[in-house]
Amino acid sequence: MSKIEFLCFEQVNPKDFMAIVNEDSLRIHLVDHPYFDAARLQEWMGDKIKVNAIEGCRIRAVYIGEVLAGWCGIQPDDNGFELAVVISQKFWGSGIPIFKVLMRWANELGHKEVLFHLLESRPEYKALNRMATKVHKTEQLGRCFTTYHIPVDR
């Protein structure tokens, strides 16, 4: 497997993100939102930089084999903190190692539990079911999710 690296958003050229955030095969697994143009992308990246500055959060661009693959992070949620893994379809096999890094970060940041929301377009995952202390359906922004409550080992 290619090396996975995590960079702060300030280190990323916004133009490099454009194809990823507008990728149709990725968008079907995200809440509905308009396609990004340069201004919206700059605003979105600025918002993620602000979230990164919040205590308990960490947002990073994901590079796989020196190619921008997407982003991941720990960000606020109405019920605590959630994990996010948003990577281009050609890198989907890299989700598990990214998830493991996020769990390590959650431990470093002192979280006891994190949430992982997967849109209804995604199947339930047996491994996540085994990890989670609670699994239930939630609705956010008019879409249904499977929400996993995952304890963070100390």
Short mmCIF file of C-alpha atoms in Angstrom, two decimals:
data_model
loop_
_atom_site.label_atom_id
_atom_site.label_comp_id
_atom_site.label_asym_id
_atom_site.label_seq_id
_atom_site.Cartn_x
_atom_site.Cartn_y
_atom_site.Cartn_z
CA MET A 1 0.00 0.00 0.00
CA SER A 2 1.17 3.52 -0.74
CA LYS A 3 2.25 5.81 2.06
CA ILE A 4 -0.57 7.84 3.65
CA GLU A 5 0.24 11.38 4.77
CA PHE A 6 -1.91 13.97 6.54
CA LEU A 7 -1.43 17.70 5.87
CA CYS A 8 -3.12 20.78 7.28
CA PHE A 9 -5.53 22.43 4.86
CA GLU A 10 -3.32 25.53 4.76
CA GLN A 11 -0.72 23.40 2.97
CA VAL A 12 -3.10 22.35 0.16
CA ASN A 13 -3.76 24.16 -3.10
CA PRO A 14 -7.57 24.57 -3.27
CA LYS A 15 -7.53 23.69 -6.99
CA ASP A 16 -6.28 20.21 -6.05
CA PHE A 17 -9.44 19.63 -3.98
CA MET A 18 -11.91 20.68 -6.70
CA ALA A 19 -12.09 17.35 -8.57
CA ILE A 20 -12.42 15.38 -5.34
CA VAL A 21 -15.21 17.40 -3.69
CA ASN A 22 -17.18 17.41 -6.96
CA GLU A 23 -16.70 13.68 -7.71
CA ASP A 24 -20.15 12.19 -8.35
CA SER A 25 -19.23 8.71 -7.07
CA LEU A 26 -18.24 10.32 -3.75
CA ARG A 27 -21.14 12.80 -3.54
CA ILE A 28 -23.76 10.03 -3.47
CA HIS A 29 -22.42 9.11 -0.01
CA LEU A 30 -22.56 12.68 1.35
CA VAL A 31 -25.38 15.02 2.29
CA ASP A 32 -26.77 16.89 -0.69
CA HIS A 33 -25.01 20.15 -1.50
CA PRO A 34 -24.34 22.16 -4.64
CA TYR A 35 -21.22 21.48 -6.66
CA PHE A 36 -18.25 23.56 -5.60
CA ASP A 37 -16.90 26.49 -7.56
CA ALA A 38 -13.67 28.29 -6.61
CA ALA A 39 -15.39 30.66 -4.15
CA ARG A 40 -17.42 27.93 -2.39
CA LEU A 41 -14.36 25.70 -2.18
CA GLN A 42 -12.30 28.49 -0.60
CA GLU A 43 -15.11 29.10 1.93
CA TRP A 44 -15.41 25.37 2.72
CA MET A 45 -11.66 25.03 3.23
CA GLY A 46 -11.70 28.11 5.46
CA ASP A 47 -14.49 26.54 7.53
CA LYS A 48 -12.47 23.31 7.93
CA ILE A 49 -9.42 25.35 9.01
CA LYS A 50 -11.60 27.03 11.68
CA VAL A 51 -12.92 23.63 12.85
CA ASN A 52 -9.35 22.38 13.12
CA ALA A 53 -8.68 25.18 15.63
CA ILE A 54 -11.48 23.98 17.96
CA GLU A 55 -10.31 22.05 20.99
CA GLY A 56 -10.82 18.32 20.41
CA CYS A 57 -10.81 18.63 16.62
CA ARG A 58 -8.29 17.74 13.94
CA ILE A 59 -8.95 18.17 10.20
CA ARG A 60 -6.42 17.04 7.61
CA ALA A 61 -6.02 16.59 3.88
CA VAL A 62 -5.15 12.98 3.02
CA TYR A 63 -2.38 12.23 0.56
CA ILE A 64 -1.85 8.68 -0.64
CA GLY A 65 1.30 8.04 -2.62
CA GLU A 66 1.85 11.82 -2.77
CA VAL A 67 -1.55 12.35 -4.46
CA LEU A 68 -4.37 14.28 -2.76
CA ALA A 69 -6.99 11.62 -2.00
CA GLY A 70 -9.45 13.62 0.11
CA TRP A 71 -9.78 14.68 3.70
CA CYS A 72 -10.51 13.29 7.13
CA GLY A 73 -10.93 14.51 10.63
CA ILE A 74 -12.54 14.73 14.00
CA GLN A 75 -15.11 17.49 14.12
CA PRO A 76 -17.92 18.67 16.40
CA ASP A 77 -21.24 16.89 16.31
CA ASP A 78 -24.48 17.77 18.08
CA ASN A 79 -23.81 14.79 20.37
CA GLY A 80 -20.03 15.09 20.81
CA PHE A 81 -17.42 14.59 18.12
CA GLU A 82 -17.65 12.71 14.86
CA LEU A 83 -15.15 11.07 12.57
CA ALA A 84 -15.14 11.99 8.89
CA VAL A 85 -13.39 10.12 6.08
CA VAL A 86 -14.03 11.60 2.64
CA ILE A 87 -11.74 10.21 -0.02
CA SER A 88 -11.89 9.84 -3.78
CA GLN A 89 -13.32 6.56 -5.06
CA LYS A 90 -9.97 5.39 -6.44
CA PHE A 91 -8.63 5.38 -2.85
CA TRP A 92 -11.58 3.70 -1.09
CA GLY A 93 -9.46 0.72 -0.08
CA SER A 94 -7.49 3.07 2.18
CA GLY A 95 -10.40 3.87 4.51
CA ILE A 96 -9.46 1.38 7.24
CA PRO A 97 -5.91 2.67 7.82
CA ILE A 98 -7.25 6.25 7.82
CA PHE A 99 -9.94 5.25 10.33
CA LYS A 100 -7.24 3.74 12.58
CA VAL A 101 -5.29 7.01 12.50
CA LEU A 102 -8.45 8.92 13.40
CA MET A 103 -9.00 6.65 16.39
CA ARG A 104 -5.41 7.26 17.51
CA TRP A 105 -5.99 11.01 17.20
CA ALA A 106 -9.22 10.70 19.19
CA ASN A 107 -7.21 9.06 21.96
CA GLU A 108 -4.52 11.79 21.81
CA LEU A 109 -7.24 14.46 21.99
CA GLY A 110 -8.77 12.85 25.08
CA HIS A 111 -12.09 11.67 23.65
CA LYS A 112 -13.90 8.86 25.42
CA GLU A 113 -16.25 8.19 22.49
CA VAL A 114 -16.60 9.33 18.89
CA LEU A 115 -19.48 9.02 16.48
CA PHE A 116 -19.24 7.74 12.94
CA HIS A 117 -22.18 8.57 10.68
CA LEU A 118 -22.56 6.62 7.44
CA LEU A 119 -25.21 7.75 4.97
CA GLU A 120 -28.02 5.34 4.10
CA SER A 121 -26.30 4.70 0.75
CA ARG A 122 -23.58 2.78 2.63
CA PRO A 123 -24.07 -0.74 3.99
CA GLU A 124 -23.77 -1.50 7.70
CA TYR A 125 -20.30 -2.71 8.55
CA LYS A 126 -19.86 -5.78 10.78
CA ALA A 127 -16.51 -4.52 12.11
CA LEU A 128 -18.07 -1.19 13.14
CA ASN A 129 -21.01 -3.02 14.71
CA ARG A 130 -18.57 -5.04 16.84
CA MET A 131 -16.63 -1.92 17.90
CA ALA A 132 -19.65 0.23 18.68
CA THR A 133 -21.38 0.40 22.03
CA LYS A 134 -24.50 1.63 20.27
CA VAL A 135 -25.72 1.63 16.64
CA HIS A 136 -28.85 3.47 15.57
CA LYS A 137 -30.45 5.38 12.72
CA THR A 138 -30.28 9.17 12.77
CA GLU A 139 -31.53 11.91 10.49
CA GLN A 140 -29.44 14.93 9.60
CA LEU A 141 -30.08 17.52 6.93
CA GLY A 142 -33.01 15.47 5.67
CA ARG A 143 -30.97 12.28 5.13
CA CYS A 144 -30.84 9.02 7.10
CA PHE A 145 -27.60 7.75 8.57
CA THR A 146 -26.40 4.73 10.51
CA THR A 147 -24.62 6.17 13.54
CA TYR A 148 -21.97 4.16 15.36
CA HIS A 149 -20.91 5.16 18.90
CA ILE A 150 -17.30 4.02 19.11
CA PRO A 151 -15.41 4.00 22.40
CA VAL A 152 -11.87 5.38 22.31
CA ASP A 153 -9.42 3.07 24.04
CA ARG A 154 -7.04 4.65 26.49
#
